[in-house]
Structure formats: structure tokens, C-alpha cells
Short mmCIF file of C-alpha atoms and ligand atoms in Angstrom, two decimals:
data_model
loop_
_atom_site.label_atom_id
_atom_site.label_comp_id
_atom_site.label_asym_id
_atom_site.label_seq_id
_atom_site.Cartn_x
_atom_site.Cartn_y
_atom_site.Cartn_z
CA UNK A 1 -1.13 -1.81 21.91
CA UNK A 2 -1.37 -5.24 20.36
CA UNK A 3 1.24 -7.49 19.62
CA UNK A 4 2.11 -10.63 17.84
CA UNK A 5 3.41 -13.74 19.31
CA UNK A 6 4.77 -16.18 16.71
CA UNK A 7 6.57 -19.38 17.15
CA UNK A 8 8.57 -20.33 14.27
CA UNK A 9 9.29 -23.78 12.45
CA UNK A 10 6.01 -25.02 10.89
CA UNK A 11 5.97 -25.31 7.26
CA UNK A 12 2.84 -23.61 5.81
CA UNK A 13 0.57 -25.95 4.09
CA UNK A 14 -2.88 -25.27 2.30
CA UNK A 15 -4.79 -22.18 0.83
CA UNK A 16 -4.86 -18.36 1.63
CA UNK A 17 -6.97 -16.31 -0.19
CA UNK A 18 -5.97 -12.73 -0.82
CA UNK A 19 -8.05 -9.63 -0.26
CA UNK A 20 -8.53 -6.39 -2.32
CA UNK A 21 -5.82 -4.23 -3.00
CA UNK A 22 -5.61 -1.27 -0.26
CA UNK A 23 -3.57 0.81 -2.79
CA UNK A 24 -6.24 0.55 -5.31
CA UNK A 25 -9.06 1.12 -2.72
CA UNK A 26 -7.59 4.13 -1.41
CA UNK A 27 -7.81 5.89 -4.78
CA UNK A 28 -11.17 4.51 -5.73
CA UNK A 29 -12.66 5.95 -2.53
CA UNK A 30 -11.44 9.24 -3.04
CA UNK A 31 -12.49 9.22 -6.80
CA UNK A 32 -16.28 9.19 -5.48
CA UNK A 33 -15.66 12.97 -4.67
CA UNK A 34 -16.00 13.82 -8.36
CA UNK A 35 -19.73 12.76 -8.55
CA UNK A 36 -23.02 13.54 -6.92
CA UNK A 37 -24.05 9.97 -7.48
CA UNK A 38 -23.26 6.86 -5.42
CA UNK A 39 -20.10 4.99 -6.32
CA UNK A 40 -20.23 1.31 -5.33
CA UNK A 41 -16.88 -0.47 -4.71
CA UNK A 42 -16.68 -4.14 -4.19
CA UNK A 43 -13.60 -6.18 -2.50
CA UNK A 44 -12.67 -3.66 -0.24
CA UNK A 45 -10.17 -5.07 2.30
CA UNK A 46 -10.96 -4.64 5.98
CA UNK A 47 -7.78 -2.64 7.11
CA UNK A 48 -7.34 0.34 9.22
CA UNK A 49 -6.45 2.72 6.22
CA UNK A 50 -10.01 2.15 4.67
CA UNK A 51 -11.49 3.31 8.08
CA UNK A 52 -9.29 6.40 7.77
CA UNK A 53 -10.56 7.06 4.43
CA UNK A 54 -14.14 6.81 5.61
CA UNK A 55 -13.38 9.04 8.39
CA UNK A 56 -11.85 11.70 5.95
CA UNK A 57 -14.85 11.45 3.29
CA UNK A 58 -17.56 11.94 6.21
CA UNK A 59 -15.91 14.63 7.64
CA UNK A 60 -16.40 16.53 4.16
CA UNK A 61 -20.20 15.59 4.38
CA UNK A 62 -20.08 12.25 2.36
CA UNK A 63 -22.15 9.29 3.09
CA UNK A 64 -20.16 6.23 3.48
CA UNK A 65 -21.52 2.68 3.89
CA UNK A 66 -19.08 0.16 4.60
CA UNK A 67 -19.76 -3.19 5.37
CA UNK A 68 -17.63 -6.49 5.42
CA UNK A 69 -19.44 -9.72 4.86
CA UNK A 70 -18.79 -13.41 4.08
CA UNK A 71 -18.87 -12.97 0.28
CA UNK A 72 -18.64 -9.00 -0.34
CA UNK A 73 -16.48 -6.17 1.41
CA UNK A 74 -18.39 -3.38 -0.13
CA UNK A 75 -18.68 0.26 0.39
CA UNK A 76 -21.20 2.67 -1.28
CA UNK A 77 -20.06 6.33 -1.10
CA UNK A 78 -22.28 9.23 -2.04
CA UNK A 79 -20.71 12.79 -2.17
CA UNK A 80 -23.91 14.62 -3.01
CA UNK A 81 -23.57 17.17 -0.14
CA UNK A 82 -20.10 18.24 0.36
CA UNK A 83 -19.66 20.87 2.91
CA UNK A 84 -15.98 20.97 3.85
CA UNK A 85 -13.72 20.28 0.96
CA UNK A 86 -10.96 19.96 3.59
CA UNK A 87 -8.55 17.16 4.71
CA UNK A 88 -7.23 17.92 8.23
CA UNK A 89 -3.65 17.28 9.74
CA UNK A 90 -5.32 15.05 12.32
CA UNK A 91 -6.10 12.59 9.61
CA UNK A 92 -3.21 13.20 7.11
CA UNK A 93 -0.87 12.49 9.62
CA UNK A 94 -2.19 9.14 10.33
CA UNK A 95 -2.34 8.47 6.69
CA UNK A 96 -0.33 10.14 3.66
CA UNK A 97 -2.57 9.00 1.06
CA UNK A 98 -5.31 11.36 2.32
CA UNK A 99 -3.74 13.74 0.11
CA UNK A 100 -5.28 11.90 -2.74
CA UNK A 101 -8.56 13.98 -2.08
CA UNK A 102 -6.74 17.13 -3.27
CA UNK A 103 -7.23 16.70 -7.15
CA UNK A 104 -10.72 15.41 -6.95
CA UNK A 105 -11.89 18.19 -4.53
CA UNK A 106 -10.53 20.97 -6.51
CA UNK A 107 -11.76 19.56 -9.60
CA UNK A 108 -15.44 19.07 -8.23
CA UNK A 109 -15.76 21.69 -5.75
CA UNK A 110 -13.35 24.28 -7.23
CA UNK A 111 -11.34 24.37 -3.82
CA UNK A 112 -9.53 22.18 -1.41
CA UNK A 113 -7.67 22.82 1.54
CA UNK A 114 -5.38 19.52 2.43
CA UNK A 115 -2.89 19.53 5.29
CA UNK A 116 0.67 18.80 4.00
CA UNK A 117 1.76 15.45 5.31
CA UNK A 118 4.71 15.63 7.67
CA UNK A 119 7.87 13.25 7.65
CA UNK A 120 7.59 9.43 7.28
CA UNK A 121 9.48 6.63 8.60
CA UNK A 122 10.53 5.47 5.37
CA UNK A 123 11.33 8.71 3.80
CA UNK A 124 10.67 12.48 3.31
CA UNK A 125 7.95 11.65 0.89
CA UNK A 126 6.84 15.37 -0.37
CA UNK A 127 3.92 16.22 -2.22
CA UNK A 128 5.58 18.71 -4.66
CA UNK A 129 4.51 17.00 -7.93
CA UNK A 130 0.89 16.81 -7.12
CA UNK A 131 1.14 20.55 -6.35
CA UNK A 132 3.21 21.45 -9.47
CA UNK A 133 0.73 19.12 -11.71
CA UNK A 134 -2.19 21.34 -10.15
CA UNK A 135 -0.83 24.35 -11.13
CA UNK A 136 -0.39 23.34 -14.35
CA UNK A 137 -3.87 22.31 -14.77
CA UNK A 138 -4.52 26.07 -13.76
CA UNK A 139 -5.08 25.69 -9.86
CA UNK A 140 -4.08 28.70 -7.98
CA UNK A 141 -2.04 27.45 -4.92
CA UNK A 142 -1.26 28.57 -1.49
CA UNK A 143 0.79 27.22 1.17
CA UNK A 144 0.35 28.32 4.76
CA UNK A 145 0.09 26.80 8.34
CA UNK A 146 0.88 23.42 7.33
CA UNK A 147 -1.76 23.50 4.80
CA UNK A 148 -2.03 23.45 0.96
CA UNK A 149 -4.86 25.53 -0.54
CA UNK A 150 -5.95 25.04 -4.12
CA UNK A 151 -8.73 27.16 -5.91
CA UNK A 152 -9.42 27.15 -9.72
CA UNK A 153 -13.01 27.85 -11.06
CA UNK A 154 -12.40 25.06 -13.53
CA UNK A 155 -9.52 23.32 -14.27
CA UNK A 156 -8.03 23.60 -17.63
CA UNK A 157 -6.27 20.52 -19.41
CA UNK A 158 -2.57 20.87 -19.89
CA UNK A 159 0.62 19.03 -20.61
CA UNK A 160 2.09 17.36 -17.47
CA UNK A 161 5.61 15.70 -17.40
CA UNK A 162 6.38 14.38 -14.00
CA UNK A 163 9.85 15.10 -12.92
CA UNK A 164 10.07 11.69 -11.09
CA UNK A 165 7.32 8.86 -11.13
CA UNK A 166 4.65 8.91 -8.31
CA UNK A 167 2.05 6.62 -7.78
CA UNK A 168 -0.46 8.60 -6.03
CA UNK A 169 0.71 11.86 -7.85
CA UNK A 170 -0.43 10.20 -11.13
CA UNK A 171 -3.77 9.17 -9.54
CA UNK A 172 -4.22 12.41 -7.73
CA UNK A 173 -3.58 14.64 -11.34
CA UNK A 174 -5.53 11.75 -13.29
CA UNK A 175 -8.58 12.39 -10.96
CA UNK A 176 -8.15 16.13 -11.47
CA UNK A 177 -7.99 16.12 -15.19
CA UNK A 178 -10.99 13.90 -15.69
CA UNK A 179 -13.25 16.96 -14.97
CA UNK A 180 -10.92 19.60 -16.43
CA UNK A 181 -11.87 21.46 -19.73
CA UNK A 182 -9.92 20.17 -22.41
CA UNK A 183 -7.26 17.51 -23.12
CA UNK A 184 -4.71 16.55 -20.50
CA UNK A 185 -1.63 14.77 -21.38
CA UNK A 186 0.55 13.21 -18.80
CA UNK A 187 4.12 11.94 -19.29
CA UNK A 188 6.33 10.09 -17.16
CA UNK A 189 3.09 8.54 -15.46
CA UNK A 190 3.34 5.54 -12.91
CA UNK A 191 2.40 2.11 -14.54
CA UNK A 192 1.18 0.40 -11.19
CA UNK A 193 -1.87 -1.76 -11.53
CA UNK A 194 -3.48 0.46 -9.23
CA UNK A 195 -3.19 3.29 -11.52
CA UNK A 196 -4.95 1.41 -14.37
CA UNK A 197 -7.66 0.31 -11.75
CA UNK A 198 -8.41 3.67 -10.78
CA UNK A 199 -8.65 4.72 -14.61
CA UNK A 200 -10.98 1.54 -15.11
CA UNK A 201 -13.15 3.03 -12.21
CA UNK A 202 -13.40 6.56 -13.52
CA UNK A 203 -14.20 5.47 -17.22
CA UNK A 204 -17.09 3.61 -15.71
CA UNK A 205 -18.06 7.04 -14.12
CA UNK A 206 -18.09 8.41 -17.80
CA UNK A 207 -14.18 9.67 -17.83
CA UNK A 208 -12.51 9.57 -20.92
CA UNK A 209 -8.97 8.11 -20.14
CA UNK A 210 -6.62 6.44 -22.42
CA UNK A 211 -3.43 4.96 -21.64
CA UNK A 212 -3.37 4.16 -18.09
CA UNK A 213 -0.88 1.65 -16.99
CA UNK A 214 1.67 3.14 -19.56
CA UNK A 215 3.95 5.92 -19.12
CA UNK A 216 1.52 8.41 -21.01
CA UNK A 217 -2.07 8.85 -20.03
CA UNK A 218 -4.27 11.08 -22.21
CA UNK A 219 -7.60 12.17 -20.47
CA UNK A 220 -10.45 14.35 -22.25
CA UNK A 221 -11.91 16.43 -19.79
CA UNK A 222 -15.77 15.90 -19.47
CA UNK A 223 -18.35 18.38 -17.55
CA UNK A 224 -19.63 15.60 -15.04
CA UNK A 225 -19.08 12.36 -13.88
CA UNK A 226 -21.69 9.65 -12.69
CA UNK A 227 -21.98 6.85 -10.40
CA UNK A 228 -20.65 3.44 -10.97
CA UNK A 229 -20.03 -0.06 -9.41
CA UNK A 230 -16.39 -1.25 -9.67
CA UNK A 231 -14.59 -4.38 -8.06
CA UNK A 232 -11.09 -3.59 -6.64
CA UNK A 233 -8.16 -5.67 -7.99
CA UNK A 234 -6.59 -8.26 -5.74
CA UNK A 235 -3.77 -7.07 -3.32
CA UNK A 236 -0.68 -7.83 -5.41
CA UNK A 237 1.72 -7.03 -2.18
CA UNK A 238 -0.39 -9.06 0.20
CA UNK A 239 -0.42 -11.98 -2.37
CA UNK A 240 3.47 -11.69 -2.70
CA UNK A 241 4.05 -11.51 1.27
CA UNK A 242 2.21 -14.96 1.43
CA UNK A 243 3.94 -16.49 -1.56
CA UNK A 244 7.13 -15.35 0.13
CA UNK A 245 5.80 -17.22 3.65
CA UNK A 246 5.41 -20.54 1.65
CA UNK A 247 8.90 -20.22 0.10
CA UNK A 248 10.63 -19.21 3.56
CA UNK A 249 8.97 -22.31 5.54
CA UNK A 250 9.53 -24.74 3.00
CA UNK A 251 5.85 -25.12 2.75
CA UNK A 252 3.32 -25.61 0.00
CA UNK A 253 0.79 -22.60 -0.32
CA UNK A 254 -1.79 -22.06 -3.02
CA UNK A 255 -2.73 -18.32 -3.20
CA UNK A 256 -5.76 -17.78 -4.41
CA UNK A 257 -7.82 -14.71 -5.36
CA UNK A 258 -4.71 -12.94 -6.81
CA UNK A 259 -3.34 -11.91 -10.37
CA UNK A 260 -0.17 -13.49 -11.35
CA UNK A 261 0.57 -11.15 -14.15
CA UNK A 262 0.98 -8.34 -11.41
CA UNK A 263 3.75 -10.67 -9.60
CA UNK A 264 6.13 -10.88 -12.50
CA UNK A 265 9.18 -9.27 -10.87
CA UNK A 266 8.78 -11.31 -7.51
CA UNK A 267 8.14 -14.68 -9.25
CA UNK A 268 11.19 -14.42 -11.41
CA UNK A 269 13.12 -13.44 -8.31
CA UNK A 270 12.01 -16.39 -6.32
CA UNK A 271 13.00 -18.63 -9.28
CA UNK A 272 16.36 -17.04 -9.16
CA UNK A 273 16.70 -17.91 -5.20
CA UNK A 274 15.42 -21.41 -6.12
CA UNK A 275 11.70 -21.68 -5.37
CA UNK A 276 9.23 -23.32 -7.64
CA UNK A 277 6.04 -21.55 -8.45
CA UNK A 278 3.12 -22.36 -10.59
CA UNK A 279 0.06 -20.37 -11.41
CA UNK A 280 -3.42 -19.95 -13.05
CA UNK A 281 -5.07 -17.06 -14.25
CA UNK A 282 -5.92 -16.34 -10.52
CA UNK A 283 -3.77 -18.27 -8.16
CA UNK A 284 -0.19 -18.91 -7.56
CA UNK A 285 1.16 -22.26 -5.86
CA UNK A 286 4.30 -22.05 -4.13
CA UNK A 287 6.62 -24.74 -2.97
CA UNK A 288 9.30 -23.90 -0.52
CA UNK A 289 13.09 -24.88 -0.87
CA UNK A 290 15.30 -25.85 2.30
CA UNK A 291 18.20 -24.84 -0.26
CA UNK A 292 17.49 -21.18 -1.14
CA UNK A 293 19.99 -19.15 -3.04
CA UNK A 294 21.21 -15.45 -2.74
CA UNK A 295 19.91 -13.25 -5.39
CA UNK A 296 20.13 -9.46 -5.64
CA UNK A 297 17.28 -7.36 -5.47
CA UNK A 298 17.02 -3.71 -6.95
CA UNK A 299 13.72 -2.00 -5.98
CA UNK A 300 11.93 -0.03 -9.00
CA UNK A 301 8.74 1.50 -10.39
CA UNK A 302 6.39 -1.14 -11.78
CA UNK A 303 6.92 -3.25 -13.42
CA UNK A 304 10.27 -3.48 -11.44
CA UNK A 305 10.68 -4.95 -8.06
CA UNK A 306 8.41 -3.39 -5.58
CA UNK A 307 9.77 -1.48 -2.66
CA UNK A 308 6.64 -2.36 -0.81
CA UNK A 309 8.32 -6.01 -1.15
CA UNK A 310 12.13 -5.06 -0.08
CA UNK A 311 11.69 -5.73 3.35
CA UNK A 312 9.67 -9.15 3.18
CA UNK A 313 12.39 -10.22 0.49
CA UNK A 314 15.10 -9.41 3.03
CA UNK A 315 13.64 -12.17 5.31
CA UNK A 316 14.32 -14.53 2.15
CA UNK A 317 17.70 -13.15 1.72
CA UNK A 318 18.82 -14.04 5.56
CA UNK A 319 17.94 -17.91 4.72
CA UNK A 320 19.39 -18.04 1.25
CA UNK A 321 23.12 -19.55 0.87
CA UNK A 322 25.37 -16.72 -0.23
CA UNK A 323 25.40 -12.93 -0.26
CA UNK A 324 22.34 -10.81 -1.45
CA UNK A 325 22.58 -7.32 -2.21
CA UNK A 326 19.42 -5.37 -1.78
CA UNK A 327 19.28 -1.94 -3.13
CA UNK A 328 16.39 0.48 -2.20
CA UNK A 329 15.86 3.25 -5.05
CA UNK A 330 12.65 4.52 -4.28
CA UNK A 331 12.75 5.69 -0.44
CA UNK A 332 15.82 6.79 1.55
CA UNK A 333 15.09 5.39 4.70
CA UNK A 334 13.45 1.90 4.16
CA UNK A 335 15.88 -0.52 6.05
CA UNK A 336 14.26 -0.10 9.71
CA UNK A 337 13.69 -3.81 9.64
CA UNK A 338 17.31 -4.76 9.20
CA UNK A 339 17.90 -3.60 12.71
CA UNK A 340 15.11 -5.88 14.12
CA UNK A 341 16.54 -8.99 12.15
CA UNK A 342 19.98 -8.43 13.36
CA UNK A 343 18.55 -8.90 16.54
CA UNK A 344 16.95 -12.16 15.59
CA UNK A 345 20.40 -13.06 14.43
CA UNK A 346 20.90 -12.11 10.59
CA UNK A 347 23.90 -10.74 9.36
CA UNK A 348 23.13 -7.73 7.21
CA UNK A 349 25.13 -4.54 6.77
CA UNK A 350 23.81 -1.24 5.56
CA UNK A 351 25.63 0.73 3.29
CA UNK A 352 23.60 3.67 1.98
CA UNK A 353 20.96 2.84 -0.10
CA UNK A 354 22.39 -0.94 -0.01
CA UNK A 355 21.88 -3.94 2.47
CA UNK A 356 24.37 -6.61 2.06
CA UNK A 357 22.65 -9.85 3.46
CA UNK A 358 24.88 -12.90 3.98
CA UNK A 359 23.32 -16.24 4.32
CA UNK A 360 22.10 -18.62 5.48
CA UNK A 361 21.86 -17.70 9.18
CA UNK A 362 19.72 -19.37 11.65
CA UNK A 363 17.33 -16.91 13.21
CA UNK A 364 16.50 -17.04 16.95
CA UNK A 365 13.08 -15.66 18.30
CA UNK A 366 13.42 -12.13 19.95
CA UNK A 367 11.34 -8.92 20.96
CA UNK A 368 10.99 -6.55 17.95
CA UNK A 369 9.37 -3.65 17.07
CA UNK A 370 7.66 -2.82 13.83
CA UNK A 371 8.55 0.48 12.41
CA UNK A 372 5.91 0.52 9.12
CA UNK A 373 3.39 -1.61 7.59
CA UNK A 374 5.99 -3.66 5.32
CA UNK A 375 8.60 -3.83 7.71
CA UNK A 376 5.96 -5.41 10.03
CA UNK A 377 5.25 -8.04 7.44
CA UNK A 378 8.93 -8.46 7.03
CA UNK A 379 9.26 -9.30 10.88
CA UNK A 380 6.40 -11.73 10.72
CA UNK A 381 8.04 -13.53 7.81
CA UNK A 382 11.46 -13.77 9.87
CA UNK A 383 9.54 -15.08 12.88
CA UNK A 384 7.91 -17.93 10.87
CA UNK A 385 11.40 -19.55 10.22
CA UNK A 386 13.09 -18.32 13.69
CA UNK A 387 13.70 -20.69 16.57
CA UNK A 388 11.66 -20.13 19.46
CA UNK A 389 9.17 -17.41 20.21
CA UNK A 390 9.13 -13.78 18.67
CA UNK A 391 7.02 -11.07 19.93
CA UNK A 392 6.22 -8.07 17.57
CA UNK A 393 5.41 -4.95 19.08
CA UNK A 394 3.23 -1.99 17.27
CA UNK A 395 1.68 -4.52 15.25
CA UNK A 396 -1.24 -1.45 14.50
CA UNK A 397 1.09 -0.82 11.41
CA UNK A 398 0.36 -4.48 9.95
CA UNK A 399 -3.41 -3.57 10.44
CA UNK A 400 -3.23 -0.39 8.34
CA UNK A 401 -2.50 -2.98 5.19
CA UNK A 402 -3.03 -6.68 5.90
CA UNK A 403 -6.82 -8.22 6.68
CA UNK A 404 -6.66 -10.35 9.15
CA UNK A 405 -3.26 -11.41 8.81
CA UNK A 406 -2.84 -13.83 11.79
CA UNK A 407 -6.20 -15.68 10.87
CA UNK A 408 -5.01 -16.08 7.42
CA UNK A 409 -1.64 -17.58 8.50
CA UNK A 410 -2.97 -19.70 11.25
CA UNK A 411 -5.34 -21.26 8.96
CA UNK A 412 -2.41 -22.81 7.21
CA UNK A 413 -0.28 -23.75 10.09
CA UNK A 414 1.39 -20.80 11.37
CA UNK A 415 2.01 -20.43 15.31
CA UNK A 416 0.79 -17.07 15.67
CA UNK A 417 -1.33 -15.15 18.21
CA UNK A 418 -2.22 -11.59 18.85
CA UNK A 419 -2.27 -10.32 22.57
CA UNK A 420 -3.35 -6.96 23.87
CA UNK A 421 -1.07 -4.68 26.16
CA UNK A 422 -1.05 -5.89 29.61
CA UNK A 423 -1.34 -2.93 31.71
CA UNK A 424 0.65 -2.79 34.97
CA UNK A 425 -1.76 -3.03 37.99
CA UNK A 426 -2.19 0.41 39.57
CA UNK A 427 -1.07 0.21 43.17
CA UNK A 428 -4.02 0.11 45.64
CA UNK A 429 -6.62 0.15 42.86
CA UNK A 430 -7.64 -3.65 43.27
CA UNK A 431 -8.84 -3.80 39.65
CA UNK A 432 -8.19 -6.86 37.91
C1 LIG B 501 2.56 4.80 -3.29
O1 LIG B 501 3.08 5.97 -2.19
C2 LIG B 501 2.13 3.50 -2.43
N1 LIG B 501 0.81 4.21 -1.43
C3 LIG B 501 3.46 3.21 -1.44
O2 LIG B 501 2.69 2.22 -0.36
C4 LIG B 501 4.48 2.80 -2.43
O3 LIG B 501 5.49 2.06 -1.59
C5 LIG B 501 4.76 3.61 -3.27
O4 LIG B 501 3.73 4.28 -3.86
C6 LIG B 501 5.93 3.50 -4.12
O5 LIG B 501 5.58 2.41 -4.81
C7 LIG B 501 -0.09 4.12 -1.98
O6 LIG B 501 -0.19 3.69 -3.35
C8 LIG B 501 -1.14 4.59 -1.09
P1 LIG B 501 5.39 7.77 -4.90
P2 LIG B 501 3.43 7.30 -3.02
O7 LIG B 501 4.82 9.23 -4.90
O8 LIG B 501 2.50 7.50 -4.28
C9 LIG B 501 8.79 10.86 -4.51
C10 LIG B 501 2.59 0.83 1.30
O9 LIG B 501 3.51 0.39 2.14
N2 LIG B 501 8.04 11.89 -4.41
O10 LIG B 501 5.51 7.01 -5.97
O11 LIG B 501 3.34 8.07 -1.87
C11 LIG B 501 8.78 9.83 -3.12
O12 LIG B 501 9.45 10.71 -2.07
C12 LIG B 501 3.04 2.16 0.78
O13 LIG B 501 1.64 0.26 1.40
C13 LIG B 501 8.35 13.23 -4.69
O14 LIG B 501 9.63 13.62 -4.59
O15 LIG B 501 4.83 7.14 -3.47
C14 LIG B 501 9.35 8.82 -3.25
O16 LIG B 501 10.89 9.07 -3.50
C15 LIG B 501 4.02 2.76 1.55
N3 LIG B 501 7.51 13.85 -5.01
C16 LIG B 501 9.14 8.60 -4.89
O17 LIG B 501 8.90 9.92 -5.54
C17 LIG B 501 6.20 14.05 -4.84
O18 LIG B 501 5.22 14.94 -5.17
C18 LIG B 501 8.17 7.52 -5.23
O19 LIG B 501 6.90 7.83 -4.45
C19 LIG B 501 5.74 12.30 -4.71
C20 LIG B 501 6.71 11.67 -4.61
#
């Protein structure tokens, strides 16, 4: 298992280019299941979840070409011959977003068998709303042996009101509704830019969707979708992580290839904390501040402050003067990073869904454990301002969603390197 070794203390200076959004690329790849024709996706990030999705689609008989070059990160997916509309436990347990194939498979093939995801490090994360929505569209659902099976000769348009806002739930049902007979109206939808990006792709494929990016989405079902070419939006969470790195290290970073319009809640929070940012239509320049001020954060659905940035912001709160209260409203167990930051010298008290962070505390390098993707990113950020060396274990979590984070950070002056696990010598083996 790889680890990161980070020596803190360097201000980060220079330019970092943002990759394509993992959470937009995953549903876009699933959308290719809706047509027999090739779908070409550009700006695909080179991260492990994309590789898992490739495996998932290939196991069903899809042809997936995936290439990463200097200029283009591109995949071409052709789902002409789907032989097994199934997502196995083996794949779903490594990536919950695999459940995004449920809607498209039942819409295109008339049936789908998808493993139910089990527990997750950050919360229980059921998929009951995906299932309820498919039932509204006329699918017959059977749950047995850890799998959900959905069958429908042809889905039928319906009114769906989500009991709770769900990002992949909205995406799953949006894809299903494109091939349903008649009109579907979905209320209380997620407004994340990734949902709007998926709708853009689906409309290029011949779908008739209006309202994506708002709480109400209307879909007029069509008989068939066709191939299309689409460029995935920039990763707002990756961009935000680097903006925070610039702010924290008292650096001067230019984050390019991003969309500042998707970063409003973070930029406003940083301003409250005393950080100066400026932006152009596709870049953000951040200047750090050695005198950060405390600011409270409450995670909410987009356009509110993202749960996917809560951990990273906690690193800022440890370095801000005063008490910051961070409230996590989306997932019930998303404070695992706090325990690790405590080991680095932070002053954090967890009270249910609230973390009370008292700053400013000097951090000191320590051996810490990454528990999930965004928690790993937060520990990298904390390590960048810690005194001495931090060793972060289980960085495979970060490889799921950040493309080459160590190279990107090294390019702007961070002292970060990856080391592989050093296996103990076996007695008598003589092996090096
Ligand atoms: C998406 O997960 C993202 N994943 C997550 O990013 C992100 O944290 C999350 O949205 C919230 O923004 C992808 O886009 C691939 P939800 P998703 O359904 O769709 C409850 C990352 O680090 N819920 O919006 O699975 C659920 O338990 C990841 O990149 C139900 O109760 O999240 C949670 O409390 C982690 N029933 C809330 O809704 C359901 O059927 C929001 O979850 C579905 C969800």
C-alpha cells in the first residue's frame, strides 16, 4: 500500500491545472449504456474510479477505449452488444457509484441486476430513493441475495418527488427517464453542476431534458438515443482543494482550467476567513494569509457548501484564529479526519454532527491514516502546514479521485513523495 511522505512549511507558488470532474465523468460513462452508438467523452480524469467504471462496463460486454495523453484524456464507449446487464458485488463494493448503471440498464435492456452497496466509511448511504423512483417509472423490483433486480418492458413517464435530495439518485432516474414512454417530471432534484453536465450529454445524445441544474427536471421520453461527443466539466472539488492549499500555506497559486461559477460557496467562505481570491472565467488566483480568521461552515446540497470540502476546510479551521463550528448535514459519519488531525496537534471536539475547531494550533508531522477520499485530501493539506514530516497511509483512497495530486503539488513547491510499502524481509529467503 502506497503512502505519502510530506514535509510541511513551504508556501505553494505557481500554477496548477485542474482535471475533469470524477463525479461528472462517472454518470457520463454510465449514460453510454443508453445507446448502441459510440459515446466519446473528453477531459476524463486519470483516477481509479474511472478504471473501475471501465471494468464495470466491459464486464457487461461494452467496448471501452480509454487513453490518457498530454492534450486529451478521452474515452470512447460502445455499448452495442450488451450481454449481461449486471453490476457485481465485487465491483459495487469498491465503488458505490456503480449503482449509476441501474437506471440506464433497465431503460435500455428491460432488466438490470445490480448489487446493493454495503456500508460506507462516511455514512449508511442507502439507494432506496433510486429504487423508489424506478418503481414510479413502472419497473418491477425484487431485492434478494444482496442484489436489486429491476424489470420493465418499457419504463413509463411519471411524477417523481425525491423525499431527500440525492445527486446520483437524480442522475440515475434522469438517465432512466430519457427512454421512458411519455413525460417524467422530477421534483426536489439535486442541482449539482454534475447533474447539469449529464443532462447536456444526454441532450446531445437526443434526449429531451429541460430544467437540469434546478429543482424541477422535465424529461420527454424518446424511443432511442444516439452517439455523441462531450467534454466533461472541470472538477470543482479538486480545484477547491488546491485553492485551500494556496490559502493555507500562505502561498500564491493560480488554479487554471476550472469554473469559478461552481466554487461560489467556498470562495465566499474563504473571503470570510480573510483569504483574497480573484478569478477569470476559467481560473482562480489565491493569495494566502498568515492571519486566517475563524468561520463557521454548514454543509448543504449545491449551491451550499459541499460535504466533499468539509474535511479540507477543517484543515483551514485549525489554522484560523478563533473558534470555527463545522456542521456536517449530508453524511452522518464524515469526521474521521478529525481524529487524525488531533494526532497532529489540532484542537477539535466532535459533538454529533458538529465539529468545534479551536485555532490557531501549530500542527506537527505524524503518521496518520486516510479513511476516505476527501479525508485523505484534508490530511495532505494539514501536512503541508505541519512542522516536520507527515506520513499518510492508505493513499489509495486519494487515487480514486485526484489525478496525480503529488505531481501537481510538487510542481508548485510542495515537498511530497509517494513511497510503496516496504515489505519485511522473509527470514532465510535471501530476497532483496
Ligand atoms: C454524491 O454521492 C457524490 N458521489 C459524493 O461524492 C458526494 O459526497 C454526495 O453526492 C453528496 O454531494 C458521486 O457523485 C459519484 P447523495 P451520492 O445520494 O449521490 C441520502 C466523493 O468524495 N440518500 O446525494 O451517493 C444519503 O445517505 C463522493 O467524491 C438516501 O437516504 O450522495 C445522504 O445522506 C463521496 N437514499 C444524502 O441522501 C438514497 O437513495 C445525500 O446523498 C440516496 C441518498
